[in-house]
Short mmCIF file of C-alpha atoms in Angstrom, two decimals:
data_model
loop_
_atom_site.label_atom_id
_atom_site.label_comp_id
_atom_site.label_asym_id
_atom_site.label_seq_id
_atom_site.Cartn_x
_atom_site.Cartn_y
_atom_site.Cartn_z
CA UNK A 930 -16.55 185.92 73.56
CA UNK A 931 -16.86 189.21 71.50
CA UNK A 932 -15.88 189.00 68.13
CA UNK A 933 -12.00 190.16 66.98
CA UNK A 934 -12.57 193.04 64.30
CA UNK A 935 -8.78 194.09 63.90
CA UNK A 936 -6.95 191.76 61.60
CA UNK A 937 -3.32 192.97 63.36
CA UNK A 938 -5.52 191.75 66.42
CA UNK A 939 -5.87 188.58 65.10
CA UNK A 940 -2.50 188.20 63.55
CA UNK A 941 -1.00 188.74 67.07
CA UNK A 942 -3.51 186.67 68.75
CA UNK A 943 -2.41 183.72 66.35
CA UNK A 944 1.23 184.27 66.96
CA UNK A 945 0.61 183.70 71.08
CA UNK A 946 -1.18 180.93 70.14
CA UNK A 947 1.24 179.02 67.89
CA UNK A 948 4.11 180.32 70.57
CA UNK A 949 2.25 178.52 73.55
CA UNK A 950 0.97 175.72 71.87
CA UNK A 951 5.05 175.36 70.82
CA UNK A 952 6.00 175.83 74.54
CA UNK A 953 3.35 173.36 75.60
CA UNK A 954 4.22 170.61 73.32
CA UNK A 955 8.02 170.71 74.23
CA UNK A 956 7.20 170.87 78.11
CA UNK A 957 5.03 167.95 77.26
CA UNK A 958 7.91 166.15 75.75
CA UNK A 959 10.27 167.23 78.46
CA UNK A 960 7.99 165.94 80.50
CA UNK A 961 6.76 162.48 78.79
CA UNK A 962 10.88 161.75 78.40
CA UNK A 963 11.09 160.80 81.80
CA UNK A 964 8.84 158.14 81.75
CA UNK A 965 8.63 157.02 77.69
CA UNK A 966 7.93 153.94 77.94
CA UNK A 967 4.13 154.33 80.21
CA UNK A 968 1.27 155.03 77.85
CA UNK A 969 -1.00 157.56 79.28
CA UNK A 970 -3.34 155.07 80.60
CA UNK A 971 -4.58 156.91 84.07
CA UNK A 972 -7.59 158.46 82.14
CA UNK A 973 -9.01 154.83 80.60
CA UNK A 974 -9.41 151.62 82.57
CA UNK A 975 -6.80 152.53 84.93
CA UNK A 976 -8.44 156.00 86.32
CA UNK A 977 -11.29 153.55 87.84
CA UNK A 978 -8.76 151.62 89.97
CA UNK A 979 -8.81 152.62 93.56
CA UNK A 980 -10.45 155.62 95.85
CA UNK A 981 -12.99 152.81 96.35
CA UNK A 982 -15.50 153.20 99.08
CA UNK A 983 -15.11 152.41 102.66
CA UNK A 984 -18.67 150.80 104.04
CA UNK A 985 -19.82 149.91 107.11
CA UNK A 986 -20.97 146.83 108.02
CA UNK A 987 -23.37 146.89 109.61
CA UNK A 988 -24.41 143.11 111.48
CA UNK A 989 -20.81 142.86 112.87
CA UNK A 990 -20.93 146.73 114.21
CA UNK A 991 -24.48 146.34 116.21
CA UNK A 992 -23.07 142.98 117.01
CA UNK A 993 -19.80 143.62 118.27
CA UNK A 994 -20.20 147.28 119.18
CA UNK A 995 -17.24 148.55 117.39
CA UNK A 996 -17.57 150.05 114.12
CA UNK A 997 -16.36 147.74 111.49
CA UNK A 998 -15.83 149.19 108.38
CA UNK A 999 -14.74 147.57 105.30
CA UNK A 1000 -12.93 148.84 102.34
CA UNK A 1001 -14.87 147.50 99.05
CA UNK A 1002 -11.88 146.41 96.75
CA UNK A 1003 -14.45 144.21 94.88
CA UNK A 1004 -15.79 147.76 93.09
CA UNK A 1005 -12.32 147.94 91.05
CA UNK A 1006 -12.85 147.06 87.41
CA UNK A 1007 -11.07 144.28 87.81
CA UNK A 1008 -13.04 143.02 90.82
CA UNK A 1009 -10.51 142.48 93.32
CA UNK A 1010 -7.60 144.63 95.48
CA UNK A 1011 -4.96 143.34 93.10
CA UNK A 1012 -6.50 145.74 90.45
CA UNK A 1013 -3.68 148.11 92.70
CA UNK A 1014 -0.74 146.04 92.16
CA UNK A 1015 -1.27 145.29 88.65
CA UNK A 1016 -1.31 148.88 88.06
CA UNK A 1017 1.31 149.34 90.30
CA UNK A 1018 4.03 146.67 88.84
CA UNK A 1019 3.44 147.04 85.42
CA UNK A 1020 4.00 150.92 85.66
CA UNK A 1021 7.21 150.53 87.10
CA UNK A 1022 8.53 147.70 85.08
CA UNK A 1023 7.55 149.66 82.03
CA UNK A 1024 9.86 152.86 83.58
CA UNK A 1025 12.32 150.82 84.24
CA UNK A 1026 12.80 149.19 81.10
CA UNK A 1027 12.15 145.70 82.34
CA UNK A 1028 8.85 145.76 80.55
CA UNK A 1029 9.05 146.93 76.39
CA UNK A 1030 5.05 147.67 75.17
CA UNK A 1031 3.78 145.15 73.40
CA UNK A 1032 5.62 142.70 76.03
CA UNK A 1033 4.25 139.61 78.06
CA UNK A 1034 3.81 139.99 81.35
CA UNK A 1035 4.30 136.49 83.11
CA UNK A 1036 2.58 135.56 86.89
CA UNK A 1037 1.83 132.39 88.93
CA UNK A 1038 -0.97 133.20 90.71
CA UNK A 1039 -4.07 131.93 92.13
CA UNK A 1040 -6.51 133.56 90.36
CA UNK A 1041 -7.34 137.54 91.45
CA UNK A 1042 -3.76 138.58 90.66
CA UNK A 1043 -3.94 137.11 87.65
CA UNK A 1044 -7.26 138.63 86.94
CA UNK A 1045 -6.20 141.90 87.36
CA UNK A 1046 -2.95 141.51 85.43
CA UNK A 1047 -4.78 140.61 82.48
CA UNK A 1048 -7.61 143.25 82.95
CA UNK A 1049 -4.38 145.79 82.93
CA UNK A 1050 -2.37 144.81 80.72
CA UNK A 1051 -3.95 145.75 77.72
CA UNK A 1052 -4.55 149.25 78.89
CA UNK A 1053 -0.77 149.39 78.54
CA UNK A 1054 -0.56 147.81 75.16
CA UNK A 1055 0.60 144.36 77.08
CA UNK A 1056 -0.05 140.82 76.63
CA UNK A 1057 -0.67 138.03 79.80
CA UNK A 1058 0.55 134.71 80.76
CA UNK A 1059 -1.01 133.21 83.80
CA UNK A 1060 0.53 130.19 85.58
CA UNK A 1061 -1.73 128.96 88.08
CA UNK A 1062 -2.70 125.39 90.23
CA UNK A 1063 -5.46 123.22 88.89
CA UNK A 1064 -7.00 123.01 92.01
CA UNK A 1065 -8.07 126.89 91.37
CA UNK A 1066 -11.79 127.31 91.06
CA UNK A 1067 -12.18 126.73 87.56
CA UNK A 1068 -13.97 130.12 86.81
CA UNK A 1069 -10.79 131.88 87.65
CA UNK A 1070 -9.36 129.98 84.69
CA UNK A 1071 -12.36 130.97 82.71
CA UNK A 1072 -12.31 134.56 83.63
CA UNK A 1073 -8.62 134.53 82.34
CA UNK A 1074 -9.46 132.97 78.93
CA UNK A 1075 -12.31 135.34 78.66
CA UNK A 1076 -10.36 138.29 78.63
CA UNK A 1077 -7.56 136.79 76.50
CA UNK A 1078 -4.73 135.86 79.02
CA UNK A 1079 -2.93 132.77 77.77
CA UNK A 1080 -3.46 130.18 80.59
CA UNK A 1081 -1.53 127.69 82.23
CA UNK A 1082 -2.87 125.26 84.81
CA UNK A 1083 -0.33 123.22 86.81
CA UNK A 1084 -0.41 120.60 89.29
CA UNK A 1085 0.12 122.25 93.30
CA UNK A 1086 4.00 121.43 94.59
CA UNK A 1087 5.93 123.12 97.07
CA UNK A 1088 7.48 126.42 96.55
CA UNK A 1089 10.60 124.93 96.30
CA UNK A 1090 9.96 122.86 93.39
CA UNK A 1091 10.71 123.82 90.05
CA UNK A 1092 7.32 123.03 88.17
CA UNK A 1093 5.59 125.21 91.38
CA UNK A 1094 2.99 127.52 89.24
CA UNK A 1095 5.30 130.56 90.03
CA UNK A 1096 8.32 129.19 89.26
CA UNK A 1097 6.90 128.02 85.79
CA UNK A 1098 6.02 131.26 85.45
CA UNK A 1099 9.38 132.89 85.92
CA UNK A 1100 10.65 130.22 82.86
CA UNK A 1101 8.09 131.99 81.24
CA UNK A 1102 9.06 135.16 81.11
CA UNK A 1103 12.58 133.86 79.90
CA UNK A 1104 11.89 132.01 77.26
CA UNK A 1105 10.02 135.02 76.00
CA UNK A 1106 12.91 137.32 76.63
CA UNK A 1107 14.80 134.59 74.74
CA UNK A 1108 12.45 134.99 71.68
CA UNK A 1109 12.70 138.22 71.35
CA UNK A 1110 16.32 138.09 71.43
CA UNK A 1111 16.16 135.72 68.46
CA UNK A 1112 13.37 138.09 66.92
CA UNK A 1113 16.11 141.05 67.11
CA UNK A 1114 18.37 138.73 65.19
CA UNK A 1115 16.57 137.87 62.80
CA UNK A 1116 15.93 141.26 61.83
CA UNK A 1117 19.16 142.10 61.30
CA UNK A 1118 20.23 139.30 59.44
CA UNK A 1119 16.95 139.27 57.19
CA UNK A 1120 17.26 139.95 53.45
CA UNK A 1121 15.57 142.76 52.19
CA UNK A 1122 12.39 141.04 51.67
CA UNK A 1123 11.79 139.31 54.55
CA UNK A 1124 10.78 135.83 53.72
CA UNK A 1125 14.08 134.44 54.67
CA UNK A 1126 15.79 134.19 58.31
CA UNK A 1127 19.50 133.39 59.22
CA UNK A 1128 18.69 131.36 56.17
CA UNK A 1129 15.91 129.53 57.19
CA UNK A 1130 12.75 130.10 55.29
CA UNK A 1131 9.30 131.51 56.93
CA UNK A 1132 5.56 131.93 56.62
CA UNK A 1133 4.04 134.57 57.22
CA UNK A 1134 2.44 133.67 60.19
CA UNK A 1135 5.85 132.52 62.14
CA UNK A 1136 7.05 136.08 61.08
CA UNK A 1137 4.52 138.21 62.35
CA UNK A 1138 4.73 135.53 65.39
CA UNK A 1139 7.98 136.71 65.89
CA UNK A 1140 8.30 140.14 65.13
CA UNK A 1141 5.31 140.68 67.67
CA UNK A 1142 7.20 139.30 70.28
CA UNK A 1143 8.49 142.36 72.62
CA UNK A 1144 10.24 140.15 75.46
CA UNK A 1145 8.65 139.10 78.54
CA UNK A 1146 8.45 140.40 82.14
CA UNK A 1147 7.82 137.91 85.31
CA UNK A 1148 5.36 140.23 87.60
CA UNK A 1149 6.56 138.18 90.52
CA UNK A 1150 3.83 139.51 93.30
CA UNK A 1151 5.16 137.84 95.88
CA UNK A 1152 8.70 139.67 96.31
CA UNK A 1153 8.65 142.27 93.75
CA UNK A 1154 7.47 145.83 96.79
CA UNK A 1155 5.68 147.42 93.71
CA UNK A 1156 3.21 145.05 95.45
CA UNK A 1157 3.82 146.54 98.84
CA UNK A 1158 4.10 150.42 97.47
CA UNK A 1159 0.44 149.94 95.95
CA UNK A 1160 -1.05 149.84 99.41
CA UNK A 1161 1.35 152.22 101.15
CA UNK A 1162 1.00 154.50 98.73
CA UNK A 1163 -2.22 154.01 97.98
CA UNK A 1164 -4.35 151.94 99.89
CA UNK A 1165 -3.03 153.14 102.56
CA UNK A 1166 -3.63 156.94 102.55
CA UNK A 1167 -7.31 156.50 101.12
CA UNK A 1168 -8.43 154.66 104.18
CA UNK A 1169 -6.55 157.33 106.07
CA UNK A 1170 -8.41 160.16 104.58
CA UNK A 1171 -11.59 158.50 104.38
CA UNK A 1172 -11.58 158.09 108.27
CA UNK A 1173 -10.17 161.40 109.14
CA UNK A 1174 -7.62 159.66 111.27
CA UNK A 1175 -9.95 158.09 113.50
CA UNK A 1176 -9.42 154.26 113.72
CA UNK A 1177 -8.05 152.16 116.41
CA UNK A 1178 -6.96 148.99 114.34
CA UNK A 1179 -6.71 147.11 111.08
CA UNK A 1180 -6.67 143.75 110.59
CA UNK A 1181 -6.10 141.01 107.60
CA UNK A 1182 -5.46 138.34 105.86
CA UNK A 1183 -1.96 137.68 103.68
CA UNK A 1184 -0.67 136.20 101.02
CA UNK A 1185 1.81 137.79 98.86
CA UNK A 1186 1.72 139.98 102.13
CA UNK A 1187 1.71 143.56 100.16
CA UNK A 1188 -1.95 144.85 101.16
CA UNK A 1189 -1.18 143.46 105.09
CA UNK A 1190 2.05 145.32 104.89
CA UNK A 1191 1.66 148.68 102.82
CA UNK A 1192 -1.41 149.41 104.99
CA UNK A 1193 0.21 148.89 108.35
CA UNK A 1194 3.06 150.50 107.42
CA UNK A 1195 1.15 153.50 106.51
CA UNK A 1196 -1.23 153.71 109.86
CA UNK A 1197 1.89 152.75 112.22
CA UNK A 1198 3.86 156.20 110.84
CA UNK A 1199 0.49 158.23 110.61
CA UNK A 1200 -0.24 157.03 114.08
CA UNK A 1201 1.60 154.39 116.14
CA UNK A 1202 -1.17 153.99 118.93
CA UNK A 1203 -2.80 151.87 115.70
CA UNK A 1204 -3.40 148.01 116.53
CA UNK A 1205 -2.73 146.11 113.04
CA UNK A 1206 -3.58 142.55 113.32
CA UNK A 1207 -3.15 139.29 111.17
CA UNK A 1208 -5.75 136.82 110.71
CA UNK A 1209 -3.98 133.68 108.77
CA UNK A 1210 -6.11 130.59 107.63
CA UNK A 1211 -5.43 127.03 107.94
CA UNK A 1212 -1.91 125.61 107.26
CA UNK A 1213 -0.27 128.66 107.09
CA UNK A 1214 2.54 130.02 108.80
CA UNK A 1215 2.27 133.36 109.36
CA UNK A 1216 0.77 133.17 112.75
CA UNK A 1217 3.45 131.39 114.33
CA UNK A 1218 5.94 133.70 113.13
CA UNK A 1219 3.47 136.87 114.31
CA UNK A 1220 2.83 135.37 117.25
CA UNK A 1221 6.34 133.36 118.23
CA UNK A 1222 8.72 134.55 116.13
CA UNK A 1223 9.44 131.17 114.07
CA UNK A 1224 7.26 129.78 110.59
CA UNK A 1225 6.55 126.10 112.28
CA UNK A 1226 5.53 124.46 115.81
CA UNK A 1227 8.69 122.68 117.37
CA UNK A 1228 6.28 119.63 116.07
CA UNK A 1229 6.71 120.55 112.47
CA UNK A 1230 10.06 121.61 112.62
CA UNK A 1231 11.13 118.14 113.23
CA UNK A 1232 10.24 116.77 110.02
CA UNK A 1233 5.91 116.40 110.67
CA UNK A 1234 5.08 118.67 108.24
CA UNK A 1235 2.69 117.69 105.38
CA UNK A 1236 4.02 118.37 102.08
CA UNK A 1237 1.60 120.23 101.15
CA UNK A 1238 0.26 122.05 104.18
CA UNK A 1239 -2.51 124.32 102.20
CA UNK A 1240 -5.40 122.33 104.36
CA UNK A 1241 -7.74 125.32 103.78
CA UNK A 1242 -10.81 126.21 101.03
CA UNK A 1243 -9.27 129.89 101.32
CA UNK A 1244 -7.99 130.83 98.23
CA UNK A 1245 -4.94 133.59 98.09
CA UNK A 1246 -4.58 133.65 101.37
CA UNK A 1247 -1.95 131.84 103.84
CA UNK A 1248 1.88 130.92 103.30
CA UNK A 1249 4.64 129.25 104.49
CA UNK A 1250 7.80 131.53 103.59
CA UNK A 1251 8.33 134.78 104.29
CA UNK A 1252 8.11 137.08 101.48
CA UNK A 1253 9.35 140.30 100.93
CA UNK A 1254 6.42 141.92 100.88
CA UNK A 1255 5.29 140.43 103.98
CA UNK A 1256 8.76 141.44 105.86
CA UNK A 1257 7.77 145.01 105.44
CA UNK A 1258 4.59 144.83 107.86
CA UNK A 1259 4.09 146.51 111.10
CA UNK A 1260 2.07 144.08 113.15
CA UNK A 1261 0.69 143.68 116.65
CA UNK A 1262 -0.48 140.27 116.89
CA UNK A 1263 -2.45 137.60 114.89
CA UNK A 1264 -5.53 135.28 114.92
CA UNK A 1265 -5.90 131.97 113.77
CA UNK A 1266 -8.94 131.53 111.57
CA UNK A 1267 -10.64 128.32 110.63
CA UNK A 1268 -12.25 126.98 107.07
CA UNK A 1269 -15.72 126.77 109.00
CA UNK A 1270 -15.49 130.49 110.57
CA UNK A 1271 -14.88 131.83 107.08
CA UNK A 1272 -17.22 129.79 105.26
CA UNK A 1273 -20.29 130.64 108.17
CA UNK A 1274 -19.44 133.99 108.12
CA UNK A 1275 -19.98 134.31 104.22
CA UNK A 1276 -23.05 133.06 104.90
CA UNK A 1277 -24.15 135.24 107.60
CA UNK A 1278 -22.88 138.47 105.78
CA UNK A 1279 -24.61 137.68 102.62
CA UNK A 1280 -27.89 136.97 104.23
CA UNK A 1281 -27.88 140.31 106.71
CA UNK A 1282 -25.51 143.15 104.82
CA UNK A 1283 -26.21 141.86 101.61
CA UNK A 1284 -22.43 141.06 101.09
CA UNK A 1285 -21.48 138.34 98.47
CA UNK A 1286 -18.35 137.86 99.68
CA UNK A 1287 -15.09 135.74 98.42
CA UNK A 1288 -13.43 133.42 100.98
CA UNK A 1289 -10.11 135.31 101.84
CA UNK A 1290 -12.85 138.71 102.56
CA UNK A 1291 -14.92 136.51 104.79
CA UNK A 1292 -11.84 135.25 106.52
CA UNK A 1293 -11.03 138.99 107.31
CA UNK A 1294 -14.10 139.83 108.55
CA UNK A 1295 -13.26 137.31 111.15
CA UNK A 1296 -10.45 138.57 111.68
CA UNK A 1297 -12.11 141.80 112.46
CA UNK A 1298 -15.05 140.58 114.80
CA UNK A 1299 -11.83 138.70 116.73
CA UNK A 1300 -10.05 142.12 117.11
CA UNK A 1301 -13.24 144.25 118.05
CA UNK A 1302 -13.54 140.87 120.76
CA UNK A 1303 -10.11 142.02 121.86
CA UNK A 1304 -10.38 145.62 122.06
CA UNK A 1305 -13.80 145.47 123.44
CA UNK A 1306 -16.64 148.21 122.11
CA UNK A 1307 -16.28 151.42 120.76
CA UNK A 1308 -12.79 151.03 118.67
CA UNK A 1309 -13.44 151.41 114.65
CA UNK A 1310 -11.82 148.93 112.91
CA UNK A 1311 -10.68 148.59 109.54
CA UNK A 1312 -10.49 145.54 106.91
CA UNK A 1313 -10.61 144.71 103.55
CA UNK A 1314 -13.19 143.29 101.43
CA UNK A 1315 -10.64 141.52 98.63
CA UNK A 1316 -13.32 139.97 96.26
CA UNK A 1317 -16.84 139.01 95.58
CA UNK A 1318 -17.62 135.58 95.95
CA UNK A 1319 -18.82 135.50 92.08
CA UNK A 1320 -15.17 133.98 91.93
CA UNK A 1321 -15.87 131.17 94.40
CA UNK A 1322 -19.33 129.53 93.10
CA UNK A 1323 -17.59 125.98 91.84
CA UNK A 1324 -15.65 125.54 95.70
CA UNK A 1325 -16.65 128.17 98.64
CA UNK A 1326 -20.43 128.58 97.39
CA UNK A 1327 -20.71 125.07 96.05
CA UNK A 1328 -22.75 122.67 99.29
CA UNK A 1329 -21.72 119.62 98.04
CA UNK A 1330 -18.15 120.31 97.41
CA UNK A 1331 -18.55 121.49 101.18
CA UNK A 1332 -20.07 118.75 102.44
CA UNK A 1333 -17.50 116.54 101.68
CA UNK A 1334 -14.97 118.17 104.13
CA UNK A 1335 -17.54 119.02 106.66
CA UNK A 1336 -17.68 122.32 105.55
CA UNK A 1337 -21.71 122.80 105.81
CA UNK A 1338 -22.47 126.17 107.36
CA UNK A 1339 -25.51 125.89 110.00
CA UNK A 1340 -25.27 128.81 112.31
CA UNK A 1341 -28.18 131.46 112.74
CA UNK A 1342 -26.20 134.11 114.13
CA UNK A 1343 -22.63 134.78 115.30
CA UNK A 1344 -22.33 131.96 117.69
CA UNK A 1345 -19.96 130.43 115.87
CA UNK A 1346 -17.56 133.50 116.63
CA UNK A 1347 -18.73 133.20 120.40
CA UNK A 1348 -21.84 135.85 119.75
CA UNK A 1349 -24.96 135.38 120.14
#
């Protein structure tokens, strides 16, 4: 740029300067009001979450003569596809108000929700509380502790219990709400100096306890849709895009139901001709309700039930309620995997892709050699690849723990899927 010679030149030039840099800074504040309570986080941690790629894999593809494509959730920072609904949920409990910064976020979960909560949560000036069962591989736990999240291991009970890991978790999030109730309080009936509290006196440390305390926020994945607006609104659209339109089906497994149901969702309205499939694991219900219309057999309606009908090594996957989440999904049918299916085909990816898969993304690449079986070749066909197995070493990778429920993979191929 040439240099300015003319000092009224430079006098005016200032003047435009200060009067756009003043009309900047108040749009900027028009702007920022609407949502003051989200730190601008998208261009940290948070930029990285998402727009991850979309592979092809190859074995199943030559094998099955479909193109199978999976989309590689384990790239997001936080290693998993609930990177998205962290985001996602604490965003809009912080616009909301629900959420204050500097707040604890509160979640039962069993492990990669969790995870990704407490990856988030600090790119938002939040603090994490993780409720989860102690029959959770135990480097979830360790993960969680690692990147500060204050955990809570609990024993497994049915949903309707009230010691159930998400249900502890909800208390959670009230009794910090409660505290920082009694926090607010306290500050304005404090003397002037601080040391003393509705009369009661305090060290230091309970103080700053207590004046840290923002309130707390229960994340509740399972029927809060934040979870289910993630993958429809994000998700959703990038496997769109990345495909050009051109896919035939998409198939997985659910849990909280969100990714099963923001997905379908979105293909069904871009394109209603699209097959979207659910593969559920052991002991879950999900199938019979896809598939009949009702949670339970006419067997297990009667009362035969197991209390605790979670027979499978899958973690995260499988239920036995419907959530809200789940009720928004679009489906045309469902498969039944097994423990063995999922486990072999770990094996077999990891030996001929190269894919260290966790157990709920080697259950849904069953699902998807079961759907290209169904369609028969040349459909492309979509899953999702949830998380690495470097979460699954103590349980889904471990051969003895395997052994014992006669879980020992010995295939050489697909034949355990009905390929050779």
């Amino acid at each position: 740029m040439a240099p300015v010679r003319a000092a009224g030149s430079v006098v005016v030039a200032l003047c435009i300067g200060a009067i756009l840099s003043s009309f900047l800074r108040n749009r900027s504040k028009s702007s920022s009001s609407k949502t003051p309570n989200v730190p601008n986080s998208r261009n940290g941690l948070v930029a990285a979450i998402g727009n991850t790629p979309l592979i092809r894999i190859n074995s199943l593809s030559d094998a099955t003569g479909c193109e199978i494509l999976g989309k590689a959730e384990f790239l997001n920072p936080g290693g998993s596809v609930k990177d998205r609904v962290a985001v996602k949920i604490i965003e809009e409990a912080l616009e909301s108000g629900s959420l204050a910064p500097g707040g604890v976020v509160t979640e039962g979960s069993a492990g990669s929700t969790a995870i990704s909560l407490a990856t988030v949560a600090p790119a938002y000036g939040c603090k994490c509380h993780v409720v989860i069962p102690d029959d959770v591989a135990i480097e979830k736990s360790q993960i969680l502790e690692a990147l500060g999240a204050t955990v809570e291991r609990v024993r497994p009970v049915s949903i309707t219990h009230r010691d159930h890991y998400v249900n502890v978790a909800r208390r959670r999030a009230l009794e910090a709400n409660e505290i920082a109730s009694k926090h607010h309080n306290f500050n304005q009936n404090s003397t002037k100096d601080g040391n003393q509290i509705n009369g009661y006196t305090s060290d230091k440390e309970t103080q700053s306890i207590l004046y840290d305390c923002k309130g707390g926020f229960f994340a509740d994945q399972f029927e809060n849709l934040a979870n289910f607006r993630a993958h429809y609104e994000g998700t959703g659209p990038e496997i769109w895009e990345q495909v050009g339109g051109n896919l035939d089906a998409f198939v997985a497994a659910a849990g909280t139901g969100g990714t099963v149901a923001g997905i379908s969702r979105f293909l069904k309205e871009k394109d209603s001709n699209i097959k979207c499939f659910l593969i559920d694991p052991p002991g879950s219900g999900l199938f019979n309700k896809v598939t009949r219309g009702v949670m339970y057999t006419r067997e297990e309606a009667e009362g035969q039930r197991l209390k605790n009908p979670f027979d499978t090594i899958t973690e995260g996957i499988g239920i036995n309620r419907l959530t809200e989440n789940f009720k928004m999904s679009e489906l045309d049918g469902a498969f039944r995997g097994t423990d063995i299916e999922a486990v072999e085909m770990s094996r077999y990816l990891l030996k001929n892709d190269g894919l260290f898969l966790g157990s709920s993304s080697a259950m849904n690449c069953v699902g998807a050699v079961r759907l290209a079986q169904a369609l028969g070749p040349g459909h492309t066909i979509i899953t999702i690849l949830c998380d690495s197995g470097m979460r699954h070493l103590t349980k889904f990778y471990n051969a003895q723990y395997l052994s014992q429920y006669g879980l020992t993979p010995s295939a050489t191929g697909l034949e355990f899927l009905g390929l050779d």
